[in-house]
Short mmCIF file of C-alpha atoms in Angstrom, two decimals:
data_model
loop_
_atom_site.label_atom_id
_atom_site.label_comp_id
_atom_site.label_asym_id
_atom_site.label_seq_id
_atom_site.Cartn_x
_atom_site.Cartn_y
_atom_site.Cartn_z
CA MET A 1 70.58 109.72 54.80
CA LEU A 2 74.24 109.48 54.74
CA ARG A 3 74.20 110.97 58.59
CA PHE A 4 72.37 107.89 59.79
CA VAL A 5 74.17 105.72 58.05
CA LEU A 6 77.73 106.22 58.36
CA PRO A 7 77.81 105.53 62.47
CA LEU A 8 75.67 102.52 61.82
CA LEU A 9 78.93 101.50 59.14
CA LEU A 10 81.25 102.19 61.62
CA LEU A 11 79.12 100.72 64.41
CA ALA A 12 79.10 97.19 62.07
CA THR A 13 83.02 97.18 60.61
CA THR A 14 84.53 98.58 64.67
CA PRO A 15 85.62 95.19 66.95
CA VAL A 16 83.15 95.06 69.76
CA ASP A 17 85.28 96.25 73.09
CA GLU A 18 84.61 92.36 74.71
CA PRO A 19 85.58 93.15 78.59
CA LYS A 20 88.26 90.92 79.76
CA SER A 21 87.57 88.60 82.40
CA VAL A 22 89.21 89.90 85.46
CA GLY A 23 89.72 88.07 89.11
CA PHE A 24 91.31 89.35 92.48
CA ALA A 25 93.84 86.78 91.82
CA THR A 26 94.96 88.89 89.75
CA LEU A 27 93.74 92.71 91.30
CA ALA A 28 95.03 90.87 94.89
CA GLY A 29 97.92 88.99 93.93
CA PHE A 30 100.12 91.30 95.76
CA ASP A 31 100.85 92.73 98.73
CA TYR A 32 100.21 96.66 98.31
CA THR A 33 101.60 99.54 99.92
CA GLU A 34 101.50 103.32 99.46
CA GLY A 35 103.18 104.74 96.46
CA MET A 36 104.47 100.97 95.23
CA THR A 37 105.16 100.44 91.31
CA LEU A 38 101.95 98.25 90.76
CA PRO A 39 102.49 94.77 89.25
CA LYS A 40 102.39 94.60 85.40
CA ASP A 41 99.70 92.57 84.97
CA VAL A 42 97.33 95.19 87.02
CA THR A 43 98.57 98.30 85.04
CA GLU A 44 97.49 96.98 82.40
CA LEU A 45 93.89 96.85 83.11
CA ASP A 46 94.12 100.18 83.23
CA GLU A 47 90.98 102.21 81.38
CA LYS A 48 90.10 98.51 80.09
CA MET A 49 86.91 97.26 79.71
CA VAL A 50 86.56 93.83 82.31
CA SER A 51 83.74 91.89 83.50
CA ILE A 52 85.16 90.92 87.50
CA ARG A 53 82.86 88.65 90.27
CA GLY A 54 82.48 89.72 93.21
CA PHE A 55 80.43 90.68 96.47
CA MET A 56 78.76 94.20 96.90
CA GLN A 57 79.32 95.94 100.09
CA ARG A 58 78.40 99.63 100.33
CA GLU A 59 81.34 102.72 101.16
CA VAL A 60 78.50 102.90 104.52
CA PRO A 61 75.83 101.88 106.26
CA GLY A 62 72.65 102.03 105.50
CA GLY A 63 69.87 100.60 103.81
CA ASP A 64 68.84 102.82 100.29
CA PRO A 65 70.16 101.92 97.10
CA VAL A 66 73.03 102.97 96.12
CA ASN A 67 74.81 104.56 93.04
CA ALA A 68 78.77 103.28 94.10
CA PHE A 69 79.46 100.37 95.36
CA MET A 70 82.70 98.35 96.55
CA LEU A 71 83.08 95.10 94.99
CA VAL A 72 85.13 92.69 97.07
CA ASN A 73 86.20 89.74 96.76
CA ASP A 74 85.13 87.86 100.04
CA GLY A 75 81.26 88.34 101.97
CA CYS A 76 81.99 87.12 104.55
CA GLY A 77 84.93 89.78 106.24
CA CYS A 78 86.69 86.30 106.64
CA ASN A 79 89.86 87.77 105.51
CA GLY A 80 89.66 90.64 107.48
CA THR A 81 88.69 94.24 106.80
CA PRO A 82 89.56 94.29 102.86
CA LYS A 83 93.14 95.68 102.08
CA LEU A 84 92.92 98.35 98.75
CA ASN A 85 93.72 96.55 96.44
CA GLU A 86 91.25 93.97 97.49
CA ILE A 87 88.38 96.11 96.31
CA VAL A 88 87.26 97.38 93.39
CA PHE A 89 85.28 101.46 93.74
CA CYS A 90 82.07 100.87 91.84
CA THR A 91 80.11 103.61 90.48
CA LEU A 92 77.10 103.38 88.57
CA PRO A 93 76.01 105.92 85.32
CA ASP A 94 74.90 109.49 86.72
CA GLY A 95 71.15 108.93 88.14
CA VAL A 96 70.79 105.11 88.30
CA THR A 97 71.23 103.66 91.65
CA MET A 98 70.52 100.10 93.07
CA ASP A 99 69.96 97.35 95.86
CA ILE A 100 72.97 95.75 97.22
CA LYS A 101 72.46 92.33 96.43
CA THR A 102 73.20 89.35 97.78
CA GLY A 103 75.99 86.93 97.20
CA VAL A 104 78.14 86.74 94.32
CA VAL A 105 77.63 89.82 91.10
CA THR A 106 79.22 90.34 88.34
CA VAL A 107 80.14 93.64 87.37
CA THR A 108 80.71 94.99 83.83
CA GLY A 109 83.09 98.47 82.54
CA LYS A 110 85.90 99.89 82.70
CA LEU A 111 88.32 100.23 85.16
CA TYR A 112 91.07 102.50 86.23
CA VAL A 113 93.92 101.83 88.22
CA GLY A 114 96.06 103.98 89.91
CA GLU A 115 96.81 105.50 93.16
CA VAL A 116 94.22 108.21 93.91
CA LYS A 117 94.21 110.67 96.84
CA GLU A 118 92.25 112.40 98.74
CA GLU A 119 93.09 114.09 101.88
CA GLY A 120 96.19 112.95 101.95
CA VAL A 121 95.66 109.39 101.68
CA VAL A 122 95.18 107.04 99.03
CA THR A 123 91.96 105.38 99.75
CA MET A 124 91.41 103.81 96.59
CA ILE A 125 94.17 102.15 93.06
CA TYR A 126 91.22 100.32 91.09
CA GLN A 127 87.62 102.30 90.43
CA MET A 128 84.67 101.68 88.01
CA ASP A 129 82.30 102.56 85.72
CA ALA A 130 80.22 100.05 86.00
CA ASP A 131 78.06 99.60 83.04
CA THR A 132 76.54 95.80 84.30
CA VAL A 133 75.74 94.26 87.89
CA ASN A 134 74.54 91.11 87.07
CA MET B 1 113.38 126.18 135.62
CA ILE B 2 112.27 125.88 138.93
CA ALA B 3 114.12 122.65 139.64
CA ALA B 4 117.43 123.42 138.70
CA ARG B 5 118.05 126.61 141.12
CA SER B 6 115.91 125.73 144.27
CA PRO B 7 115.52 121.73 144.79
CA LEU B 8 113.73 121.63 147.50
CA VAL B 9 110.48 123.22 145.36
CA LEU B 10 111.37 120.38 143.34
CA THR B 11 111.01 118.51 145.86
CA LEU B 12 107.46 119.81 147.08
CA LEU B 13 106.16 119.82 143.57
CA LEU B 14 106.99 116.58 143.07
CA ALA B 15 105.12 115.90 146.07
CA LEU B 16 101.42 116.85 145.08
CA PRO B 17 99.28 114.57 144.90
CA LEU B 18 97.52 115.24 141.20
CA PRO B 19 93.86 115.70 142.08
CA ALA B 20 92.18 112.53 141.89
CA GLN B 21 90.83 111.33 138.20
CA GLN B 22 92.76 113.65 136.42
CA GLU B 23 95.50 113.16 134.05
CA PRO B 24 98.27 115.43 133.68
CA PRO B 25 96.88 117.88 131.16
CA THR B 26 99.71 116.52 127.99
CA MET B 27 97.91 113.19 128.10
CA ALA B 28 94.77 113.76 127.88
CA ALA B 29 95.03 116.21 125.23
CA GLY B 30 97.08 113.31 123.54
CA ASN B 31 93.92 111.32 124.15
CA ALA B 32 91.73 113.85 122.36
CA GLU B 33 93.70 113.95 119.46
CA TRP B 34 93.92 110.33 119.46
CA ALA B 35 90.14 110.13 119.66
CA LYS B 36 89.54 112.18 116.37
CA ASP B 37 91.36 109.30 114.75
CA VAL B 38 89.31 107.03 116.90
CA GLU B 39 86.88 108.70 115.62
CA ARG B 40 87.16 108.79 112.49
CA ALA B 41 88.14 105.00 111.49
CA ALA B 42 84.84 104.23 112.51
CA SER B 43 83.18 106.62 110.75
CA ALA B 44 84.79 108.21 108.34
CA PRO B 45 82.63 108.72 105.03
CA ARG B 46 85.44 107.01 102.79
CA TYR B 47 86.76 103.98 103.20
CA GLY B 48 90.38 105.11 102.72
CA LEU B 49 89.68 106.96 105.62
CA ARG B 50 88.42 105.24 107.57
CA LEU B 51 91.24 102.59 106.73
CA ALA B 52 94.45 105.73 107.24
CA ALA B 53 92.90 106.50 110.08
CA ALA B 54 93.05 102.91 111.78
CA ARG B 55 96.30 102.63 110.86
CA LYS B 56 97.58 106.02 112.16
CA VAL B 57 95.51 104.47 115.94
CA ALA B 58 96.94 101.07 115.51
CA GLY B 59 100.81 102.86 114.67
CA ALA B 60 100.85 104.76 117.84
CA GLY B 61 100.56 101.21 120.23
CA ALA B 62 100.04 101.86 123.73
CA ALA B 63 99.41 105.46 123.71
CA ALA B 64 96.27 105.26 121.65
CA VAL B 65 94.52 102.96 124.00
CA PRO B 66 92.48 104.93 126.34
CA ALA B 67 90.84 106.66 123.72
CA ILE B 68 90.38 103.17 121.74
CA ARG B 69 88.95 101.95 125.75
CA GLU B 70 86.71 105.13 126.42
CA PHE B 71 85.35 104.79 122.40
CA ALA B 72 84.55 101.08 123.20
CA ALA B 73 82.68 102.09 126.79
CA GLN B 74 80.47 105.48 124.99
CA ARG B 75 79.38 103.15 121.87
CA THR B 76 78.93 100.07 120.34
CA PHE B 77 82.00 98.83 118.81
CA ASP B 78 82.15 99.14 115.67
CA SER B 79 85.08 99.04 113.33
CA PRO B 80 86.84 96.06 112.76
CA MET B 81 88.88 97.66 110.79
CA LEU B 82 90.67 99.28 113.75
CA ILE B 83 90.92 95.94 115.44
CA ASP B 84 92.33 94.43 111.75
CA ALA B 85 95.49 97.31 111.91
CA ILE B 86 95.58 96.76 115.35
CA ALA B 87 96.61 93.32 115.15
CA ASP B 88 98.54 93.66 111.64
CA ALA B 89 100.77 96.37 113.63
CA ASP B 90 103.75 95.58 116.04
CA SER B 91 103.37 96.83 119.16
CA VAL B 92 103.72 94.39 121.32
CA GLU B 93 103.34 97.33 124.68
CA ALA B 94 101.68 95.93 127.70
CA PRO B 95 98.34 98.36 126.78
CA VAL B 96 98.02 97.03 123.61
CA LEU B 97 98.35 93.10 124.15
CA ASP B 98 95.80 93.42 126.90
CA LEU B 99 93.44 95.42 124.44
CA LEU B 100 94.18 91.78 122.25
CA ARG B 101 93.90 89.24 124.60
CA GLU B 102 90.19 91.09 125.73
CA TRP B 103 89.14 91.56 122.36
CA ALA B 104 89.75 88.12 121.92
CA THR B 105 88.32 85.98 125.46
CA GLN B 106 85.13 87.69 124.62
CA ARG B 107 82.89 85.19 123.26
CA ASP B 108 80.01 87.79 122.19
CA PHE B 109 82.99 90.17 120.39
CA TYR B 110 82.62 89.73 117.30
CA TRP B 111 85.91 90.06 115.93
CA ARG B 112 87.76 88.12 118.57
CA GLY B 113 89.37 85.44 115.82
CA ALA B 114 90.93 89.33 114.59
CA ALA B 115 92.77 90.24 117.98
CA LEU B 116 93.71 86.49 118.24
CA ARG B 117 95.56 86.60 115.07
CA GLY B 118 97.30 89.81 116.19
CA LEU B 119 98.31 87.88 119.25
CA ALA B 120 98.95 84.89 117.04
CA ARG B 121 100.93 87.02 114.66
CA ARG B 122 103.82 88.16 118.32
CA ALA B 123 103.41 84.95 119.95
CA GLU B 124 106.67 84.85 119.93
CA ARG B 125 107.46 87.84 121.32
CA LEU B 126 104.72 87.74 123.35
CA PRO B 127 105.84 87.66 127.18
CA ARG B 128 105.92 84.14 128.79
CA ASP B 129 104.83 83.38 132.75
CA GLY B 130 105.66 79.36 132.10
CA ASP B 131 103.76 77.58 129.74
CA ASP B 132 100.82 79.66 130.24
CA LEU B 133 100.85 81.61 127.10
CA ALA B 134 101.30 78.11 125.17
CA ALA B 135 97.84 77.42 126.80
CA TRP B 136 95.94 79.74 126.53
CA PHE B 137 96.32 79.22 122.48
CA HIS B 138 95.80 76.14 122.54
CA SER B 139 92.49 76.74 124.68
CA PHE B 140 91.12 77.63 121.73
CA HIS B 141 92.23 75.17 119.02
CA ARG B 142 88.80 73.42 119.39
CA ASP B 143 86.85 76.64 118.94
CA PRO B 144 83.50 76.94 116.64
CA SER B 145 85.16 79.52 114.67
CA TRP B 146 87.36 78.08 111.83
CA LEU B 147 89.17 81.65 112.94
CA MET B 148 89.93 80.96 116.01
CA ARG B 149 91.18 77.39 115.66
CA ALA B 150 93.04 78.46 112.81
CA TYR B 151 94.71 82.02 114.54
CA SER B 152 95.25 79.88 117.04
CA ARG B 153 96.80 76.66 116.28
CA PHE B 154 98.97 79.09 114.53
CA GLY B 155 99.93 81.15 117.75
CA SER B 156 100.83 77.73 118.74
CA LEU B 157 102.76 77.13 116.05
CA LEU B 158 104.79 80.00 116.34
CA LEU B 159 106.02 78.84 120.10
CA GLY B 160 106.95 75.07 119.05
CA ASN B 161 103.96 73.16 118.64
CA GLY B 162 104.67 71.70 115.30
CA GLU B 163 101.51 68.92 116.23
CA VAL B 164 99.00 71.60 114.97
CA PHE B 165 99.02 70.03 111.83
CA ALA B 166 98.25 66.56 112.62
CA GLU B 167 94.78 67.94 114.61
CA PRO B 168 91.43 67.03 113.14
CA GLU B 169 90.15 70.28 111.13
CA PRO B 170 86.31 69.49 109.81
CA ASP B 171 86.93 72.81 107.87
CA PRO B 172 88.80 73.22 105.07
CA ARG B 173 89.36 76.62 104.50
CA ALA B 174 91.25 76.45 108.23
CA ARG B 175 93.09 74.14 106.89
CA VAL B 176 94.91 76.36 103.96
CA ARG B 177 94.61 79.24 106.32
CA LEU B 178 97.00 77.64 108.44
CA ALA B 179 99.45 76.61 106.59
CA ALA B 180 99.60 79.28 104.27
CA LEU B 181 100.51 81.44 107.50
CA ALA B 182 103.25 79.49 108.25
CA LEU B 183 103.53 79.28 105.10
CA GLY B 184 104.58 83.03 105.04
CA ALA B 185 106.23 82.71 109.05
CA GLY B 186 109.49 80.39 107.34
CA ARG B 187 107.37 77.18 109.08
CA VAL B 188 107.23 74.67 106.20
CA PRO B 189 104.08 72.97 106.62
CA PRO B 190 102.70 70.71 105.01
CA LEU B 191 102.81 71.94 101.72
CA GLN B 192 100.03 68.99 100.10
CA PRO B 193 96.66 71.14 101.81
CA LEU B 194 97.84 74.17 99.77
CA LEU B 195 98.42 71.87 96.60
CA ASP B 196 95.22 70.37 97.10
CA ALA B 197 93.28 73.84 97.75
CA LEU B 198 94.69 74.91 94.24
CA VAL B 199 92.86 73.07 92.31
CA ASP B 200 89.69 73.07 94.32
CA ARG B 201 86.75 75.07 92.92
CA ARG B 202 84.00 74.39 95.02
CA THR B 203 81.19 76.60 95.60
CA PHE B 204 77.80 77.02 98.02
CA LEU B 205 74.81 78.28 97.05
CA GLY B 206 76.48 80.44 94.47
CA ASP B 207 79.51 81.08 96.75
CA PRO B 208 83.15 80.34 95.43
CA TRP B 209 84.69 79.34 98.84
CA ALA B 210 87.73 77.32 97.50
CA LYS B 211 88.82 79.50 94.93
CA ARG B 212 89.10 82.48 97.71
CA SER B 213 91.61 79.69 99.28
CA ALA B 214 92.78 79.33 96.13
CA ASP B 215 93.59 82.45 95.64
CA GLU B 216 95.44 82.35 99.27
CA ALA B 217 97.19 79.16 99.13
CA GLN B 218 98.34 80.85 95.49
CA LYS B 219 99.27 83.90 96.99
CA ALA B 220 101.39 81.97 99.71
CA LEU B 221 103.56 79.09 97.63
CA LYS B 222 104.42 82.18 94.97
CA ALA B 223 105.77 84.10 97.88
CA TRP B 224 107.62 81.42 98.87
CA LEU B 225 108.74 80.11 95.75
CA GLY B 226 109.40 83.79 94.97
CA ASP B 227 111.37 84.06 91.74
CA GLY B 228 111.04 80.20 91.19
CA TRP B 229 107.62 79.62 90.56
CA PRO B 230 107.04 78.63 87.05
CA ALA B 231 104.96 80.52 84.60
CA THR B 232 103.37 77.78 83.60
CA ALA B 233 101.46 77.13 86.81
CA ASN B 234 99.56 80.49 86.47
CA ASP B 235 96.93 79.03 84.83
CA LEU B 236 96.15 76.29 87.36
CA ASP B 237 93.87 74.05 84.65
CA ASP B 238 96.86 72.97 82.90
CA ARG B 239 97.42 69.93 84.36
CA ALA B 240 101.47 70.52 83.32
CA GLY B 241 101.72 73.65 84.72
CA LEU B 242 100.43 72.11 88.11
CA ASP B 243 102.91 68.78 88.14
CA ALA B 244 105.12 71.57 87.57
CA LEU B 245 104.75 73.17 90.84
CA ARG B 246 104.79 70.66 92.40
CA THR B 247 107.73 69.20 91.64
CA LEU B 248 109.04 72.13 92.61
CA LEU B 249 107.66 72.21 95.96
CA GLN B 250 108.36 68.70 96.46
CA THR B 251 111.89 69.71 95.81
CA LYS B 252 112.42 73.06 97.59
CA SER B 253 111.10 70.75 100.37
CA ALA B 254 112.06 67.63 100.56
CA GLN B 255 107.66 66.08 101.11
CA THR B 256 106.36 63.88 98.69
CA LEU B 257 103.48 65.48 96.75
CA HIS B 258 100.93 64.66 94.52
CA THR B 259 99.64 66.44 91.92
CA PRO B 260 96.03 67.04 93.23
CA ALA B 261 92.51 66.03 90.76
CA PRO B 262 90.69 68.90 90.68
CA VAL B 263 87.53 68.90 93.04
CA ALA B 264 84.09 70.28 92.43
CA ASP B 265 80.52 70.28 93.11
CA PRO B 266 78.54 67.38 94.29
CA GLN B 267 76.28 65.69 92.79
CA PRO B 268 73.55 66.34 93.10
CA ALA B 269 73.52 70.06 92.66
CA PRO B 270 71.62 71.55 95.60
CA THR B 271 68.70 73.28 94.90
CA GLY B 272 69.07 75.59 97.82
CA GLY B 273 70.26 75.69 101.22
CA PHE B 274 71.30 78.23 104.28
CA GLU B 275 74.16 79.17 105.68
CA VAL B 276 75.13 80.72 109.21
CA MET B 277 78.36 82.80 108.83
CA SER B 278 79.37 83.63 113.01
CA CYS B 279 82.78 84.95 114.29
CA ARG B 280 81.24 84.41 117.64
CA ASN B 281 79.54 80.45 117.72
CA GLY B 282 81.23 78.84 114.24
CA ASP B 283 79.78 78.91 110.64
CA LEU B 284 77.36 75.98 109.20
CA PHE B 285 76.49 75.40 105.81
CA VAL B 286 73.09 72.95 105.09
CA SER B 287 72.60 72.80 101.37
CA TRP B 288 69.47 70.20 99.78
CA SER B 289 68.37 68.75 96.57
CA ALA B 290 65.82 68.35 94.79
CA ALA B 291 65.58 64.66 95.60
CA GLY B 292 65.93 65.75 99.53
CA GLU B 293 69.30 65.06 100.05
CA VAL B 294 70.52 67.10 102.71
CA ARG B 295 74.64 68.28 103.14
CA PHE B 296 76.29 69.80 105.73
CA GLY B 297 79.46 71.32 106.28
CA LEU B 298 80.84 73.51 103.45
CA ASP B 299 82.36 69.66 101.52
CA GLY B 300 79.03 68.08 102.35
CA ALA B 301 80.74 65.57 104.10
CA ASP B 302 77.43 64.60 106.96
CA VAL B 303 74.19 63.78 103.85
CA VAL B 304 71.09 62.86 105.24
CA THR B 305 68.28 61.96 103.05
CA LEU B 306 64.44 62.33 103.63
CA ALA B 307 62.11 60.41 103.04
CA GLY B 308 59.84 61.38 99.72
CA PRO B 309 56.80 62.14 100.90
CA VAL B 310 58.63 63.76 104.09
CA TRP B 311 60.77 66.79 101.70
CA ASP B 312 57.95 66.92 99.21
CA GLU B 313 55.54 68.11 102.17
CA LEU B 314 58.51 70.71 103.31
CA SER B 315 59.25 72.07 99.63
CA ARG B 316 55.35 72.71 99.01
CA LEU B 317 55.40 74.39 102.47
CA ARG B 318 58.45 76.73 101.81
CA ALA B 319 56.90 77.34 98.02
CA ALA B 320 54.30 78.65 99.80
CA LEU B 321 56.13 81.12 102.63
CA PRO B 322 55.05 84.78 102.28
CA PRO B 323 58.19 86.72 101.13
CA PHE B 324 60.90 88.36 103.43
CA ALA B 325 60.74 91.93 102.88
CA ASP B 326 63.79 92.62 105.18
CA GLY B 327 66.68 91.03 107.12
CA GLY B 328 67.80 93.99 109.20
CA VAL B 329 71.75 95.74 109.06
CA VAL B 330 73.99 92.96 109.10
CA ILE B 331 77.45 93.67 111.12
CA CYS B 332 78.85 90.73 111.24
CA ASP B 333 76.71 87.65 112.20
CA ASN B 334 73.99 86.34 110.04
CA LEU B 335 72.51 84.34 108.07
CA ARG B 336 71.84 83.66 104.33
CA LEU B 337 68.62 81.58 103.39
CA CYS B 338 69.12 80.80 99.41
CA TRP B 339 66.94 78.49 97.30
CA SER B 340 64.46 79.30 94.40
CA ALA B 341 60.78 78.57 93.07
CA PRO B 342 60.29 81.43 94.90
CA ASP B 343 63.91 83.03 94.54
CA VAL B 344 65.06 83.86 97.94
CA ASN B 345 68.86 85.01 98.05
CA LEU B 346 68.66 87.00 101.73
CA ARG B 347 70.95 88.00 103.75
CA ILE B 348 69.51 87.83 107.96
CA ALA B 349 71.14 89.75 111.25
CA PRO B 350 70.90 87.98 114.11
CA GLY B 351 67.40 88.99 116.35
CA ARG B 352 65.83 89.48 112.68
CA MET B 353 64.45 86.18 111.09
CA PRO B 354 60.99 86.09 109.44
CA PRO B 355 59.26 83.85 111.48
CA ALA B 356 57.65 82.09 109.01
CA ALA B 357 61.07 81.31 107.76
CA ASP B 358 62.07 80.53 111.67
CA GLU B 359 59.31 78.18 112.14
CA TRP B 360 60.23 76.24 108.32
CA LEU B 361 63.33 75.98 109.47
CA LYS B 362 62.51 74.09 112.48
CA ARG B 363 60.27 72.25 110.56
CA LEU B 364 63.50 70.99 108.40
CA ALA B 365 65.29 70.43 111.72
CA ARG B 366 62.41 68.26 112.85
CA ALA B 367 62.42 66.25 110.18
CA ILE B 368 66.19 65.41 109.87
CA GLU B 369 66.09 64.43 113.71
CA GLU B 370 63.15 61.89 112.54
CA ALA B 371 66.36 60.86 109.84
CA SER B 372 67.72 59.62 112.27
CA ALA B 373 70.16 62.71 112.96
CA PRO B 374 69.98 64.57 115.88
CA SER B 375 72.91 65.51 116.35
CA LEU B 376 73.06 67.82 113.25
CA ALA B 377 69.20 68.63 113.44
CA SER B 378 70.31 69.55 117.48
CA GLY B 379 73.05 72.23 115.88
CA MET B 380 71.00 73.77 113.17
CA ARG B 381 67.87 74.30 116.28
CA THR B 382 70.62 76.29 118.55
CA ARG B 383 71.97 78.23 115.41
CA PHE B 384 68.63 79.35 115.42
CA GLU B 385 68.59 81.08 118.56
CA GLN B 386 70.60 83.49 117.91
CA PHE B 387 68.36 85.01 114.52
CA ALA B 388 64.83 84.67 116.13
CA SER B 389 63.43 87.23 115.55
CA ARG B 390 63.12 89.72 119.36
#
């Protein structure tokens, strides 16, 4: 019996990790150059639960449901090609897919901040394990 | 070595014509290399890889232009990333400028605004032929696309035309964009539009467009003030912080500024509408309230109130529209339909408008025309043509 009660007690006493609302004004509020020291107000978001509002975009053209997508601040492309600090690369849990939604969505999950390199170039600085997309 | 030993042989070699239509081997090899990078900029599977390739190509300046042209000749050009990268690079070599100018002047080119931005940024370093360059930028000052208007005026500003800020501009995004660009280039514009933008929270059918302009204004002002940016101004909902910022801006610019009041969406709140986003033809925003008040423009400046029975009938027909399955693949220009009961939020590519939606929108245009707003109705109809089912 104790085996079942203990986790419940822990759940009841552990403060819930409320997601922090983060905007692109913070994430994209600086001119990013490869190798730079990222501002403190973004590095302190590393591994934090956050919620971010933005527009879903496919990383590659297509029409099928996706397991990963880019969250950007601008749905119309009026600011030009998003720079790397203007994109959150979101990944849904394994096996979960969804259609790209039109309009603004709020994505909640754990954010990872830092340069990720592939083939010698930085391919992203914000990644998120997305739990929910509303 | 041959040349060193025999000037006569060198002369003969130089006199030999190259085979027609054939590039020297080194140039051809260089083109092949750039062709790979251009292809990669357009179709690498990862966004970051495409971005890096685009920057590499853009950084090569004129050397990569033949490969870009070859790529564009073989397929529909679909790499806005490459255009943006060239626009943001610094080359003022003639082949690069020619390419940007060709793109900027093609009315059907989706990303002509980005190309014009590239030329505007370089305006002071562009070759001038009398007043031709100034006249060329000026020719876009009243373009239907707000990006074209903002960037052409920026180019004109850098060529010395300070009157650009006084020109009428219906789109609030363009006012902020021009002021932010000017400030970034060290030409202090009237700062009130940037200050006003900071507390503008208007939306259009759920899209927080004014917040994006606020972010843009904040970034520009922060960069201009540098360490002088007041920490209290980070929270722009705090009136004291905004006052402190206004005082600083006023002191540094010697302009008379006032602390703006927050701006919210007009009431009654819209219950539906549509938007046309077009880099080619300009944007169109139309929303309506439950009572049949139809607003035009991002700021809803033009209002047409439809008679109750007319609006009731339109609402009934809209509610009875069949479900829309697919709006096609959107590359740039698109039409978004957004309303409730039933819920619709769909982006439609050119040529992919569901016929039933097309018919209903035309009815709406007719009702607006009959409500004594023929020019607004005509503007709507013209814009639907691009999306009509083909």
